[in-house]
Every structure is written in structure tokens, then in C-alpha cells.
Backbone as CSV, one residue per row, in Angstrom:
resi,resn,N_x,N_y,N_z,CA_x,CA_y,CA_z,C_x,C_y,C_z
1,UNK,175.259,38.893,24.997,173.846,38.868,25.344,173.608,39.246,26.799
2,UNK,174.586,38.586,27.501,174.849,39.397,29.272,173.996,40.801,29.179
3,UNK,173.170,41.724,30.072,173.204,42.636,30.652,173.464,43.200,31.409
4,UNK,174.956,43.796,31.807,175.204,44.091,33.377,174.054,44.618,33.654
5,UNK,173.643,45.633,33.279,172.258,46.567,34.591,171.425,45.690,34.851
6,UNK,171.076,45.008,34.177,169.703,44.067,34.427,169.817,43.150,35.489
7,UNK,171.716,42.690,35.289,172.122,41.894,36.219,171.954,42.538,37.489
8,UNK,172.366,43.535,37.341,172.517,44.601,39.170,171.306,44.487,39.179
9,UNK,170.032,44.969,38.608,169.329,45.246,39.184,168.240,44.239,39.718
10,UNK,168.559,42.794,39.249,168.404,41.418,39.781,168.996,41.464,41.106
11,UNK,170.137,41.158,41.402,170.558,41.314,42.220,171.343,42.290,43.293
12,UNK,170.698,43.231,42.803,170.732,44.629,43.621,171.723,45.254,44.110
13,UNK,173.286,44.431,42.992,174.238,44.807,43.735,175.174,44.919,42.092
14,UNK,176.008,45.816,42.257,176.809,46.810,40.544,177.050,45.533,40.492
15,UNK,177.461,44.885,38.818,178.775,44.077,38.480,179.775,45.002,38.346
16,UNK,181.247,44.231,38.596,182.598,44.903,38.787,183.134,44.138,37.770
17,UNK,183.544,42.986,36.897,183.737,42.156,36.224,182.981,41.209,35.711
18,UNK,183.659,41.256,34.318,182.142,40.022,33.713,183.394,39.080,32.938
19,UNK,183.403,37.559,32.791,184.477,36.930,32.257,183.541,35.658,31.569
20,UNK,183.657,36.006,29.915,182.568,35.573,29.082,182.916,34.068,29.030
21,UNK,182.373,33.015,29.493,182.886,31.305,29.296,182.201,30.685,28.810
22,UNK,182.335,31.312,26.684,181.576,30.397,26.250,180.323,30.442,26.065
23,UNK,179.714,29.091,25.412,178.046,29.317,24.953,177.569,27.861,24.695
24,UNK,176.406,27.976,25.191,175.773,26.363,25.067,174.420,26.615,24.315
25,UNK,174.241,25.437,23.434,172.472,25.421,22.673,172.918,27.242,22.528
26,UNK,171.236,27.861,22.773,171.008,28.892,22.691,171.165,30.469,23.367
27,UNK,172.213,29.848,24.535,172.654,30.865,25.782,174.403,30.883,25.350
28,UNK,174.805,32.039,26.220,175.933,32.211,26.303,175.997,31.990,27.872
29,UNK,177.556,32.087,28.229,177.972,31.204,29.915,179.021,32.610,30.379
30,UNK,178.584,32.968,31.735,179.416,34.105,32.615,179.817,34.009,33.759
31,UNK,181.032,33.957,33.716,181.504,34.704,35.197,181.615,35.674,35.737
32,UNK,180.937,35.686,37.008,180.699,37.438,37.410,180.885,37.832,38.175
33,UNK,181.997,38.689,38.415,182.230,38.917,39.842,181.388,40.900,40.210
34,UNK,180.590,40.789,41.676,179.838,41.716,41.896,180.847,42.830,43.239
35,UNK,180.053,44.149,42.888,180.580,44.838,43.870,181.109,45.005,45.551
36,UNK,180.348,43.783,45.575,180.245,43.653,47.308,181.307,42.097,47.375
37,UNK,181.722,41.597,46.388,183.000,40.340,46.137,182.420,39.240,46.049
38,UNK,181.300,39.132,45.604,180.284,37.880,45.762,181.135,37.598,44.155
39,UNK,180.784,36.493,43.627,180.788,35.783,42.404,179.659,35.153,41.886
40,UNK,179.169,35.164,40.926,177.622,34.275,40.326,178.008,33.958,39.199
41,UNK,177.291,33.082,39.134,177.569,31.945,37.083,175.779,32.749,36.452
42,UNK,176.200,33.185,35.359,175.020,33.956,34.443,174.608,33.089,33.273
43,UNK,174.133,32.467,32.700,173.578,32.107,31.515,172.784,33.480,30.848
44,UNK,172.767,33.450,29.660,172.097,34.622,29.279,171.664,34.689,27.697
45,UNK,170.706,34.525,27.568,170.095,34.711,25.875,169.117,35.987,25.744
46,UNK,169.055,36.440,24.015,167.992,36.992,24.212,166.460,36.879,24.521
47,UNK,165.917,35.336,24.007,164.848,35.341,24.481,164.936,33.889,25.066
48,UNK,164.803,33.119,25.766,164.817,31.994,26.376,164.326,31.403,27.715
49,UNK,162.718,32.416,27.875,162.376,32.585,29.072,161.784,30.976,29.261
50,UNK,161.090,30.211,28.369,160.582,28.942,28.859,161.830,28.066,29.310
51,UNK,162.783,28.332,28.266,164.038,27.192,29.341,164.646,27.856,30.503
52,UNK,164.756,29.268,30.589,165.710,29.627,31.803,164.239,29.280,33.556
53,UNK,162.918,29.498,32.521,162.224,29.618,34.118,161.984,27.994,34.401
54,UNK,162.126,27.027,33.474,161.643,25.610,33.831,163.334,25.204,34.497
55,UNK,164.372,26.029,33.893,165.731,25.000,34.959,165.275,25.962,36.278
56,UNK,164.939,27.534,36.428,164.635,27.538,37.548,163.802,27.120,38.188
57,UNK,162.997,26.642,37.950,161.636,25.913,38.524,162.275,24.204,38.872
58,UNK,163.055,23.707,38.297,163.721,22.246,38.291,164.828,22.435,39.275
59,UNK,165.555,23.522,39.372,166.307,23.627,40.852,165.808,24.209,41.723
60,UNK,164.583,24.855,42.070,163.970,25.343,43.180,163.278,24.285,43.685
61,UNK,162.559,22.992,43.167,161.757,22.332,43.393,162.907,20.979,43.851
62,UNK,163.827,20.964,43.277,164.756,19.477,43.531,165.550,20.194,45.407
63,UNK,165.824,21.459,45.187,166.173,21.924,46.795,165.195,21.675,47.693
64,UNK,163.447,21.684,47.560,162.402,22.050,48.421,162.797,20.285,49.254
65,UNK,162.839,19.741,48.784,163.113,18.057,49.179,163.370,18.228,50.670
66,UNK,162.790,17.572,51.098,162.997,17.613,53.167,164.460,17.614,53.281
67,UNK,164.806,18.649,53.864,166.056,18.885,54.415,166.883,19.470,53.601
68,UNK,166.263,20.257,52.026,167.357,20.395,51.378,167.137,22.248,51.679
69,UNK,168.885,22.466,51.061,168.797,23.934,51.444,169.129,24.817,50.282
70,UNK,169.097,24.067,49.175,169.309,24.754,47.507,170.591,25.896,47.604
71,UNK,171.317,25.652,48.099,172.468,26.484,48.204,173.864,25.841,48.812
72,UNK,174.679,26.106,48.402,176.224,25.522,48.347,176.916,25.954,50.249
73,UNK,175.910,25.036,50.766,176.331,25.265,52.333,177.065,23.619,52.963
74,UNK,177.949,23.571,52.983,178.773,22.481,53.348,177.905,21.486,54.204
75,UNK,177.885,20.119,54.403,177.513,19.258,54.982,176.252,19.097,55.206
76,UNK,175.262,19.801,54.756,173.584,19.763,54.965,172.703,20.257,53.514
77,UNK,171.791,19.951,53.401,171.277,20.309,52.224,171.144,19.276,50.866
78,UNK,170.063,19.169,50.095,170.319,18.360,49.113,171.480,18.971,48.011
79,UNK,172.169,18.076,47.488,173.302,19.136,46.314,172.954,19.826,45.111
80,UNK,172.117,21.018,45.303,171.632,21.488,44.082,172.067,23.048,44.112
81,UNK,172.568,23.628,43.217,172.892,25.023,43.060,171.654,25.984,43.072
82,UNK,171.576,26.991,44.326,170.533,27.615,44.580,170.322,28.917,43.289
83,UNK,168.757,29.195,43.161,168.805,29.881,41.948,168.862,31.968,42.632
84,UNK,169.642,32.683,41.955,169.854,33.776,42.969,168.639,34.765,42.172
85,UNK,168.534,34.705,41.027,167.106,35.630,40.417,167.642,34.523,38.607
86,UNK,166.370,34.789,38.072,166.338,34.581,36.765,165.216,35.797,36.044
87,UNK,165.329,35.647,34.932,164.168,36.117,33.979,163.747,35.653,32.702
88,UNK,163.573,36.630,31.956,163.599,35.967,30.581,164.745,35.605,29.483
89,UNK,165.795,36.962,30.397,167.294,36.848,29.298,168.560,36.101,30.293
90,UNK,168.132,36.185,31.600,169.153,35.318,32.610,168.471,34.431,33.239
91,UNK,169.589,33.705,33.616,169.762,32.972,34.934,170.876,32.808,35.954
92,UNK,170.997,33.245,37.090,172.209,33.542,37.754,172.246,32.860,39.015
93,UNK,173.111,32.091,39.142,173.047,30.822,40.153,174.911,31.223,41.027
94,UNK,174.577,30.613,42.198,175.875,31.197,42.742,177.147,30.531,42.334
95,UNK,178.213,31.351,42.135,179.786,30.729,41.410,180.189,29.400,42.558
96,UNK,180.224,28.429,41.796,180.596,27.038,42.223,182.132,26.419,41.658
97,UNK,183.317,27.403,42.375,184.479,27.052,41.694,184.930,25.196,41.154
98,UNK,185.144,24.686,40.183,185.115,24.030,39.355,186.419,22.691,39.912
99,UNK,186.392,21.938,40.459,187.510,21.012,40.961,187.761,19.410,40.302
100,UNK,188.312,18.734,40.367,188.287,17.391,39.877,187.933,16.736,40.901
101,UNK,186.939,15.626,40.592,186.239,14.718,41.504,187.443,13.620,41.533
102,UNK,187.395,13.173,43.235,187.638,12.111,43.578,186.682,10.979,44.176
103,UNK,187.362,9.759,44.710,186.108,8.804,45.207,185.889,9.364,46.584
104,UNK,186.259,10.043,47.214,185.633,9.999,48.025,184.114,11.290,47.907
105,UNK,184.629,12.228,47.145,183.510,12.925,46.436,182.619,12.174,45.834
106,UNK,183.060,11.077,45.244,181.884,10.483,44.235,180.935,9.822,45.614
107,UNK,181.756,9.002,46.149,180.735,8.413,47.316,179.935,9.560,48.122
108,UNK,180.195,10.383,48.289,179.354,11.601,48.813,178.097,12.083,47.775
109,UNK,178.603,11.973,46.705,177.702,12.636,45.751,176.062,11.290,45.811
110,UNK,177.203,9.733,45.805,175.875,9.083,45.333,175.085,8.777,46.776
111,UNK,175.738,9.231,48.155,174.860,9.010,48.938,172.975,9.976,49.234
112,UNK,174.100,11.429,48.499,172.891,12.733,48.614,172.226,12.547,47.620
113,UNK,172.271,11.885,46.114,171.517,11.379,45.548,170.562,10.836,45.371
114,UNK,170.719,9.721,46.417,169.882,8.489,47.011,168.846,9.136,48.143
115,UNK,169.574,10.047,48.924,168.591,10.750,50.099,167.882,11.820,49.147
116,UNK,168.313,12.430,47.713,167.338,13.299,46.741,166.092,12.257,46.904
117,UNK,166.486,11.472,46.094,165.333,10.399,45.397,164.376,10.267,46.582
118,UNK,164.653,9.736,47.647,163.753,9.462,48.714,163.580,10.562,49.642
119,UNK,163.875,11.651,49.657,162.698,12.501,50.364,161.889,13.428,49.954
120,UNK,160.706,13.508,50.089,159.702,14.628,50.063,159.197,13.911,48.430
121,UNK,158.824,12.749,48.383,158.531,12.414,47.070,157.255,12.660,46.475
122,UNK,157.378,13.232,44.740,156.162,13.462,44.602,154.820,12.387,44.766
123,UNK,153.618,12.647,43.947,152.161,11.875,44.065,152.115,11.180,42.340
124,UNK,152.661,12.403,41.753,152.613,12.146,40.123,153.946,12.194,39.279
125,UNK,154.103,11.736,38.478,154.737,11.104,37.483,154.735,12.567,36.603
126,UNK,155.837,13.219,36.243,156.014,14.700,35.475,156.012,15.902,36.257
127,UNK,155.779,17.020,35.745,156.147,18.437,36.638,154.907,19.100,36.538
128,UNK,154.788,20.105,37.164,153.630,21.486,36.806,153.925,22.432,36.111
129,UNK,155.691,22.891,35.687,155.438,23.578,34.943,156.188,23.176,33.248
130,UNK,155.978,23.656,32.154,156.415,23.381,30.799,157.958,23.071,30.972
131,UNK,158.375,21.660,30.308,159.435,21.214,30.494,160.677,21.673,29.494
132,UNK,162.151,21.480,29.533,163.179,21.667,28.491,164.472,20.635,28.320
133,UNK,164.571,19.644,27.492,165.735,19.358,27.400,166.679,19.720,26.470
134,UNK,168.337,20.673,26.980,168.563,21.571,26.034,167.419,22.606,25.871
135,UNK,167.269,23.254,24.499,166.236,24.067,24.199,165.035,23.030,23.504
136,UNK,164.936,22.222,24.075,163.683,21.698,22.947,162.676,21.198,24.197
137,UNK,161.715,21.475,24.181,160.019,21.280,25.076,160.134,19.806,25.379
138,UNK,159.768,19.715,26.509,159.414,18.198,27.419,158.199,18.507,27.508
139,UNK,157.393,17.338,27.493,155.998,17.308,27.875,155.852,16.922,29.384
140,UNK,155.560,17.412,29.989,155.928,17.211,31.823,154.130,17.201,32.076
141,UNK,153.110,16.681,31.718,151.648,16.479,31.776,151.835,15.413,32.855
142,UNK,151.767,15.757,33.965,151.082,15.197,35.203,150.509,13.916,35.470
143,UNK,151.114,12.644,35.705,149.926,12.008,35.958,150.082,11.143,36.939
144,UNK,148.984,10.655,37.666,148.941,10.303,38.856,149.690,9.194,38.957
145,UNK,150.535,8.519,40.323,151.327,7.475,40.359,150.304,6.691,41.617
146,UNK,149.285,6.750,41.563,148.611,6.057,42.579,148.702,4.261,42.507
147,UNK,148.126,4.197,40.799,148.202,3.023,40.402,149.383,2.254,40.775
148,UNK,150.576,2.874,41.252,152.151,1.942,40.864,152.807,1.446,39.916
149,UNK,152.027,1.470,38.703,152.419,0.934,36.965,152.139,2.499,36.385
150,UNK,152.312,3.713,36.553,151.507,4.556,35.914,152.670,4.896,34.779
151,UNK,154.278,4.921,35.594,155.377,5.424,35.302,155.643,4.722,33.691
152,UNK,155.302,3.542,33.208,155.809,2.954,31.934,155.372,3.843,30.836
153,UNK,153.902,3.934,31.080,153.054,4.623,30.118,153.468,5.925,29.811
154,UNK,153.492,6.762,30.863,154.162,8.332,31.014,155.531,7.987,30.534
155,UNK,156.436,7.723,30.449,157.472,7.400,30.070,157.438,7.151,28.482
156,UNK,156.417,6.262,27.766,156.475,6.009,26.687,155.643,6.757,25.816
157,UNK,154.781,7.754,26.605,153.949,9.020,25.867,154.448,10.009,25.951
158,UNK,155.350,10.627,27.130,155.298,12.066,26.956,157.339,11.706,27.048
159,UNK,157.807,10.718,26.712,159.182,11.001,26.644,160.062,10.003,25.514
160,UNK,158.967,8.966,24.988,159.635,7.946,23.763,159.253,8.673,22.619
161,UNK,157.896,8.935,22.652,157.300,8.913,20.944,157.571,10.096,20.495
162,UNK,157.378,11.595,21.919,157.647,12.435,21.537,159.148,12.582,20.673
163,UNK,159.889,12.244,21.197,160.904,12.459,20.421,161.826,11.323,19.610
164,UNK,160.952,10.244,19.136,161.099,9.675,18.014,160.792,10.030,17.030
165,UNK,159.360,10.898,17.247,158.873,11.778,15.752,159.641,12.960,15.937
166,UNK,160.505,13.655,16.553,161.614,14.407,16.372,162.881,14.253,15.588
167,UNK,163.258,12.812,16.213,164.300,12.185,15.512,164.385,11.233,14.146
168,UNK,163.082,10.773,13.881,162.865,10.377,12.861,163.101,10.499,11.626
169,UNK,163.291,11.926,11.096,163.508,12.794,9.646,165.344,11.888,9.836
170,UNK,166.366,11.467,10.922,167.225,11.072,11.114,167.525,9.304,10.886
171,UNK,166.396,8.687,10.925,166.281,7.407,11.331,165.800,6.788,10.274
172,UNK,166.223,5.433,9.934,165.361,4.718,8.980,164.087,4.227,9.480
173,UNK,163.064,3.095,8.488,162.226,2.697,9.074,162.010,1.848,10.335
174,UNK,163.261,0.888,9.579,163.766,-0.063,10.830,163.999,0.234,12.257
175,UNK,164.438,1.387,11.981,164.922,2.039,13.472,163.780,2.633,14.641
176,UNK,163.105,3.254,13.428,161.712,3.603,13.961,160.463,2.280,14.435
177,UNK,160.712,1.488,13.691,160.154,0.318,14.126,160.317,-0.609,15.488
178,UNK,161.981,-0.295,15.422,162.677,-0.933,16.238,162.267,-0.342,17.701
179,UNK,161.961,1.128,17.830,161.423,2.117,19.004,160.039,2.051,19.479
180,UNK,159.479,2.052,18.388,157.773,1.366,18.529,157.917,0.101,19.054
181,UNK,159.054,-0.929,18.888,158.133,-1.594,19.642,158.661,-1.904,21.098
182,UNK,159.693,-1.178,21.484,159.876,-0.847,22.565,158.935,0.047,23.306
183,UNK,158.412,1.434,22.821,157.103,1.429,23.338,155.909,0.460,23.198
184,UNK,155.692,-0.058,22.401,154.959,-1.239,22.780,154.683,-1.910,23.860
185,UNK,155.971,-2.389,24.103,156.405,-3.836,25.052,156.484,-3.130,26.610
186,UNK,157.032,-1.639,26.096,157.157,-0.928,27.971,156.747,-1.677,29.203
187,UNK,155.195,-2.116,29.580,155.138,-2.195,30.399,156.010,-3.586,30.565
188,UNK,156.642,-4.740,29.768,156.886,-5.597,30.157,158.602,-5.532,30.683
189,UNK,159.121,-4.428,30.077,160.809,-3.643,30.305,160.924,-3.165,31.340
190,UNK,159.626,-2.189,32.137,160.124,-1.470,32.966,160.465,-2.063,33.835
191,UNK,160.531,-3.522,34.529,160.695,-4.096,35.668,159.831,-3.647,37.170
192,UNK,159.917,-4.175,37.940,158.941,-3.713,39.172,157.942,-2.255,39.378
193,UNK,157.351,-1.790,39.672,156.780,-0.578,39.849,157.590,-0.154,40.828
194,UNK,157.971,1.396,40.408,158.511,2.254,41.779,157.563,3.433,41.647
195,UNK,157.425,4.126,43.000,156.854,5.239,43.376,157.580,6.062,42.341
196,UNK,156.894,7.197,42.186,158.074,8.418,41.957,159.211,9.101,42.366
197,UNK,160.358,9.943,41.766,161.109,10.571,43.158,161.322,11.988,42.142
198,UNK,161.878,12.616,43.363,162.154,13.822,42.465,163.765,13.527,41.572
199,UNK,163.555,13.178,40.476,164.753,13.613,39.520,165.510,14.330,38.782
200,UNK,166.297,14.442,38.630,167.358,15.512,37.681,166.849,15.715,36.373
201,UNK,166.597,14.477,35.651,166.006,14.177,34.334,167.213,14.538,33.072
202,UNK,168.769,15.004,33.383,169.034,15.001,32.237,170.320,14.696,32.832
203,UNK,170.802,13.894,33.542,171.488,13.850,34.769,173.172,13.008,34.120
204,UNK,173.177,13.739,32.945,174.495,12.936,32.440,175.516,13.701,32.751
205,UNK,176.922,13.515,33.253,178.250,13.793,33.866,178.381,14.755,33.511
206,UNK,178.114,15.795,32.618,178.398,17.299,32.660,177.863,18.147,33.148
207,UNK,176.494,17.350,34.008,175.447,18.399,34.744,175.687,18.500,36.224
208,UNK,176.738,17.684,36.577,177.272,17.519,38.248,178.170,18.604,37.826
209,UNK,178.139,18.994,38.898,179.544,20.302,38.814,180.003,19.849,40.171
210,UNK,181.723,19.593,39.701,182.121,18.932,41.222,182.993,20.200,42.140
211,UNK,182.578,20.640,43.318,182.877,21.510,43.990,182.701,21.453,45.165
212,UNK,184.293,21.791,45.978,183.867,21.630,47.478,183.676,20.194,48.074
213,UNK,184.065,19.094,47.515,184.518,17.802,48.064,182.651,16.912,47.519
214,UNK,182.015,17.880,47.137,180.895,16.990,46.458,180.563,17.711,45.278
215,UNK,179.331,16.820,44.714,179.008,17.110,43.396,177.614,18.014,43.204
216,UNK,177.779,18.360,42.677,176.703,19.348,42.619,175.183,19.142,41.117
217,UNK,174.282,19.372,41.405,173.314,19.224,40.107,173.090,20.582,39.847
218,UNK,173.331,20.561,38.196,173.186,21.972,37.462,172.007,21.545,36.152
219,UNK,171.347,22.230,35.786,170.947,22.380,33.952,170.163,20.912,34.255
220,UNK,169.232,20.958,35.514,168.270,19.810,35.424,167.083,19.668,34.101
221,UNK,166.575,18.860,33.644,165.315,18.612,33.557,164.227,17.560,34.461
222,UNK,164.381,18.692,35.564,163.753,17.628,36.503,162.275,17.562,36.629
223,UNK,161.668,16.509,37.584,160.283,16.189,37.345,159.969,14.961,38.217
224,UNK,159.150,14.490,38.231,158.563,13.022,38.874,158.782,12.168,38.423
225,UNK,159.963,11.373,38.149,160.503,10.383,37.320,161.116,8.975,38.065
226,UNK,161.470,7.959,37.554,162.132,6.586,37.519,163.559,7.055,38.301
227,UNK,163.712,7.062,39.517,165.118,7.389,39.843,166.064,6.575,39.167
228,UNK,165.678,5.098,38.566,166.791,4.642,37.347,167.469,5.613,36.575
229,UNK,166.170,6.842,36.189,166.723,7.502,34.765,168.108,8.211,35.111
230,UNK,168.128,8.507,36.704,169.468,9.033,36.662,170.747,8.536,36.690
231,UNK,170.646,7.603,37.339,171.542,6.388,37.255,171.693,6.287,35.677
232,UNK,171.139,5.783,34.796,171.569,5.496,33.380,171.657,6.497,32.798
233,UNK,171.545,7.862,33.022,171.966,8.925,32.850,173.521,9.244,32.839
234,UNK,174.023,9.264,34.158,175.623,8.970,34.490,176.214,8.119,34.369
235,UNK,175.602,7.160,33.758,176.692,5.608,33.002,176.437,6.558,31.303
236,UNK,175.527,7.104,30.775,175.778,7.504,29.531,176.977,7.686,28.794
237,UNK,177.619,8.945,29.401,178.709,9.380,28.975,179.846,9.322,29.885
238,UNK,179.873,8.309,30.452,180.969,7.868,31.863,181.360,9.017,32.769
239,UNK,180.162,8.938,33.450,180.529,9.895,35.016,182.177,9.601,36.019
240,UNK,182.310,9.906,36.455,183.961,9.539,37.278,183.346,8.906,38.085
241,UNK,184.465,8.183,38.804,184.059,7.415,39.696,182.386,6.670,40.095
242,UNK,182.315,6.224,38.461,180.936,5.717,38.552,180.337,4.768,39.633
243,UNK,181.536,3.485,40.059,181.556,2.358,40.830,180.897,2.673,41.993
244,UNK,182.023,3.894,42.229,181.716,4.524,43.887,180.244,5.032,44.289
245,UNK,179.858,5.580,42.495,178.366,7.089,43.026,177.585,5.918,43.413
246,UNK,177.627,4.305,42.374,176.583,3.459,42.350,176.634,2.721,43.870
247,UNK,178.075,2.352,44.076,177.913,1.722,45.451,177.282,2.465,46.650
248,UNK,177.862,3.473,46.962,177.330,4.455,48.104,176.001,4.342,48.364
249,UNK,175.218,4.913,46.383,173.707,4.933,46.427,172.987,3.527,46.897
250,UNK,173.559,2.814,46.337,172.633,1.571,46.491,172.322,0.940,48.328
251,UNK,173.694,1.846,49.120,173.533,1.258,49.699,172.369,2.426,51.087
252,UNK,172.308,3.733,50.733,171.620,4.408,50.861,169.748,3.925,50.552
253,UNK,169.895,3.835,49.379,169.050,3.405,48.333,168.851,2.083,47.646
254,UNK,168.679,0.758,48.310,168.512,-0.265,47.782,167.748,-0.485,46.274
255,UNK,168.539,-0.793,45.117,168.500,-0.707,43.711,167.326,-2.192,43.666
256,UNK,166.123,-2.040,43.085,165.902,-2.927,42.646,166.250,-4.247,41.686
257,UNK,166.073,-5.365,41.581,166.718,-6.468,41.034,166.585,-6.216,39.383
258,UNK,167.635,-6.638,38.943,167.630,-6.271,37.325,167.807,-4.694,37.208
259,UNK,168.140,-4.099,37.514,168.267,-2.452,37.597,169.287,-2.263,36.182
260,UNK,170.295,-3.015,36.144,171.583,-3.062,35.231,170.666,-3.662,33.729
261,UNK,170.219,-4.369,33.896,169.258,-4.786,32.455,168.375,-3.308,31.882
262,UNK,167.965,-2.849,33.039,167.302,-1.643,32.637,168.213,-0.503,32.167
263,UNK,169.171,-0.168,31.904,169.746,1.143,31.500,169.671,1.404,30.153
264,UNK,169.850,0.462,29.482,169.481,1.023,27.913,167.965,1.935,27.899
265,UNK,167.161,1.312,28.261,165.332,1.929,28.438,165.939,3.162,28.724
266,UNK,166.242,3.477,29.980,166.265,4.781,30.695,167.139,5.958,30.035
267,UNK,168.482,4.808,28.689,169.206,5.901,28.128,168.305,6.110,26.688
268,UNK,167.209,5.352,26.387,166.755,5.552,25.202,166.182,7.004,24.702
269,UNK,165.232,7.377,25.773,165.315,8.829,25.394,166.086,9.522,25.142
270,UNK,167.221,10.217,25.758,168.212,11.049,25.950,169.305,10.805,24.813
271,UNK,169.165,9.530,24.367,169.762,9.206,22.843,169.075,9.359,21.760
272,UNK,167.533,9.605,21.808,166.630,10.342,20.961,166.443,11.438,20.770
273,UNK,166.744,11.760,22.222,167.200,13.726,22.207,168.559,14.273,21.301
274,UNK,169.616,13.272,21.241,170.779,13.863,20.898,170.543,13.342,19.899
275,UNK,170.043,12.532,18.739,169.574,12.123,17.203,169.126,13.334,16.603
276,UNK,167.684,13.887,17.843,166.977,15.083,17.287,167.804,16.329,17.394
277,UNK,168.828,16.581,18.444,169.574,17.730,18.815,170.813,17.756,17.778
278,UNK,171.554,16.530,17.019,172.526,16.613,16.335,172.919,15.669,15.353
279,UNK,171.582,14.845,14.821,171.596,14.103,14.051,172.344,12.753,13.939
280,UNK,172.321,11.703,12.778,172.686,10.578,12.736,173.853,10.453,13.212
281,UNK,174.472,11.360,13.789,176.048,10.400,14.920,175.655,9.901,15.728
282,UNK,174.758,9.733,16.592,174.001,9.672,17.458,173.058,8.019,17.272
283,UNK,173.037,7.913,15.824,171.720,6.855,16.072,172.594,5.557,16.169
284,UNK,173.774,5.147,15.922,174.006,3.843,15.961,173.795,3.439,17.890
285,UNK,174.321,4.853,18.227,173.892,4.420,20.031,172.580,4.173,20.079
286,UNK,172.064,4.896,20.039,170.391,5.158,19.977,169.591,3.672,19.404
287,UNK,169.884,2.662,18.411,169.723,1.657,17.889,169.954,0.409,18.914
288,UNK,171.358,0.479,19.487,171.877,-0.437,19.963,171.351,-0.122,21.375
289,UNK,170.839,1.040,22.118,169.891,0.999,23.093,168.479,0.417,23.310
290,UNK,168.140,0.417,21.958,166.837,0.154,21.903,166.835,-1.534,22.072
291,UNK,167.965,-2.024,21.266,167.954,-3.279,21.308,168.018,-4.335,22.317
292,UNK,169.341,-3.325,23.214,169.181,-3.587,24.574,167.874,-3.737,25.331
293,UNK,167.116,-2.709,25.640,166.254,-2.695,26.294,165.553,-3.587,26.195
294,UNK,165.395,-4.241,24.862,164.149,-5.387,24.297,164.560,-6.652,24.911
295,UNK,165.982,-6.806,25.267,166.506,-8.305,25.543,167.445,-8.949,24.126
């Protein structure tokens, strides 16, 4: 699905090598090395312009963060892979050679984390432009965080129900019941009101790319969200050196009380996503989250 010309003429410079790695959801994955010795990572489908322009729009906007520099420049910058051109059939972000994380990487990763969350924070709760997790639509509808409680509601409209009636054709009644009334009860789960911050939104251990002694954020669904969600994001599917990302952050980022009670809530979506993305393997987690969350 790659186009070299299209690629050159994105980035204005021949490809010399293309080294095909693979395919995710609805894209295929490239390594590319260009005429002038640069290297870039390509995603590439035939038509996939709402997800390739909302991850570019989710890493252009998570770099804008005070002080960040959206590009893989050592010691400054928030950690987000800068976007080099996209369109409708690519996305080409610069080659981030691939390393094994240690703690002292992890503690690096959860300190720039913590300085993500808290600078340049949004006003509202969601994004401006049409959202994607995987290939399937987020509702990212805007809404104001003035109130300080706004986040439960937005949370349980444009990110529970939606994709319980996704996952549902998967789920018994019980189960579905069991989710209702976790939206229900929301405002009494979410624990304290927090402002907004800018988040990753899909922020589970395969979306850090660890390179260069820190970690990097790739394949966001980011937006104005619960900086919890990322945190219970990377306990999902056991991030490395989880202990470390959490200690560093917290201490960057003082975690509100009960934060650890809250992770089921924050993994409940993203276990509704993978019900709807790949069916009932998925729901006994998805069940036993929900249950959590309730107490």
C-alpha cells in the first residue's frame, strides 16, 4: 500500500529503501530509508485519512505543550514522535530505533509524563478534531471543564455507552447491565474533580516506543482527558518498569488519594474497545473491570 513517489514527494527527498514491518488494524508498517540517509517509520493504507489525520492531529497537539519540541531531540521537549507529513494514504514520523527499556528510562519516561499532563492544559474535556481508537471513531465533542465535575459525564457519554452498544452484540444482559450501572453511579467513582490535561488516550505499553534512554508516545488517541486514564492505561497490559514510571510521576505529579481504586473505571473503556475490536476474549476482563470500579 506504501507509495514511494508520494512518499518523496511528501518529503521532498527520493526513497532509496523501503523494509515492509508488518501491518496493524487497517495500515501496513515501513521502514524507510531516504536519499539524503535520513530514516522515517511510514504507516500506509489505502484510504484511512480520518485515522492517519486525527493521530496526526493527537501528536502535533500533545508536542504544542509548553516546552515541548515534538521531535526526538535529547534532553528537552515533551516525548512525542514529531509528525514529518501525513495524508490520506500515509503517515511518516521520524525512525525511532527500537531498544529495551530500563529503570532508569522508565523513571525518565514517568517524569516527562507528569510534566505532559501539567503543562499548557486544556479548558475542555475532548478534542476539536474527529477522534480514532484503532480504526473505530471516538466521539471527542468538546465540553467545557469550567464546572470541575464536567469530566465524569464526558467520560460516561462520549467514551462508556458509546462503546458498550458496540460491544454489546458480544456481551450478555448481565454484563450490559453490569456497565449501565457503572455509568450510572460515575459521578460517585470518579473520585475528586481534576482539571483536564493533555492525554495520550490509548496509552497502553505498546504505544511507548522506548528509544534513546526514554520512552517515547506513538498511535495516541489523545484529547482533554483524566490523566488517570493513562496511568491505568500502562498497568493494562503491564508496561516495564511500571513501579518506577508510577514513582517518578507521582512525585513530579502528586496522584490524588484513592487513584489505585480508580483503575478499573479508567481501564473500562479500552476493555470495551477490545470486546468491540475482537470479541468475547476480552469480556471476562472487561466484566471483572466493571466490577471493580463499582467497589
Amino acid at each position: 500500500m506504501l507509495d514511494p513517489t508520494r512518499v518523496s514527494d511528501l518529503l521532498g527527498v527520493p526513497v532509496e529503501k523501503i523494509t515492509d514491518r508488518g501491518s496493524s488494524h487497517s495500515w501496513t508498517l515501513h521502514h524507510v530509508r531516504l536519499a539524503d540517509g535520513r530514516e522515517v517509520f511510514v504507516k500506509a493504507a489505502h484510504d484511512q485519512a480520518g485515522v492517519f489525520a486525527a493521530e496526526a492531529a493527537g501528536l502535533r497537539w500533545l508536542a504544542e505543550a509548553e516546552g515541548g519540541q515534538g521531535v526526538p531531540v535529547a534532553g528537552r521537549g515533551v516525548p512525542v514522535a514529531g509528525v514529518l507529513a501525513a495524508d490520506d494514504h500515509h503517515l511518516i514520523l521520524p525512525w525511532l530505533p527500537a531498544e529495551p527499556p530500563g529503570p532508569t528510562a522508565a523513571e525518565r519516561f514517568g517524569r516527562e509524563l507528569a510534566a505532559l499532563h501539567k503543562a499548557s492544559p486544556p479548558t475542555a474535556y475532548g478534542a476539536s478534531w474527529p477522534g480514532y481508537i484503532a480504526d473505530l471513531p471516538l466521539d471527542n465533542t468538546l465540553t467545557d471543564a469550567e464546572s470541575g465535575d464536567a469530566w465524569p459525564r464526558w467520560y460516561a457519554e462520549r467514551r462508556l455507552a458509546p462503546f458498550l452498544a458496540r460491544a454489546s452484540g458480544h456481551l450478555s444482559g448481565p454484563d450490559v447491565a453490569l456497565v449501565e450501572r457503572v455509568i450510572t453511579e460515575i459521578d460517585d467513582l470518579a473520585g475528586p474533580p481534576e482539571p483536564p490535561s493533555r492525554i495520550h488516550g490509548d496509552l497502553w505499553s505498546g504505544n511507548v516506543l522506548w528509544s534513546g534512554g526514554r520512552g517515547w508516545l506513538i498511535d495516541p488517541a489523545a484529547h482533554g482527558g483524566h490523566r488517570e486514564t493513562d496511568l491505568a492505561m500502562l498497568a493494562l497490559f503491564g508496561a516495564p518498569h511500571l513501579s518506577q514510571v508510577l514513582g517518578a510521576y507521582d512525585e513530579v505529579a502528586p496522584l490524588a488519594a484513592g487513584w489505585r481504586e480508580r483503575v478499573p473505571l479508567h481501564q473500562l473503556h479500552p476493555l470495551l474497545v477490545h470486546v468491540a475490536l475482537f470479541g468475547g476474549s476480552y469480556r471476562s476482563a472487561m466484566v471483572e473491570a466493571a466490577r471493580a470500579a463499582l467497589g
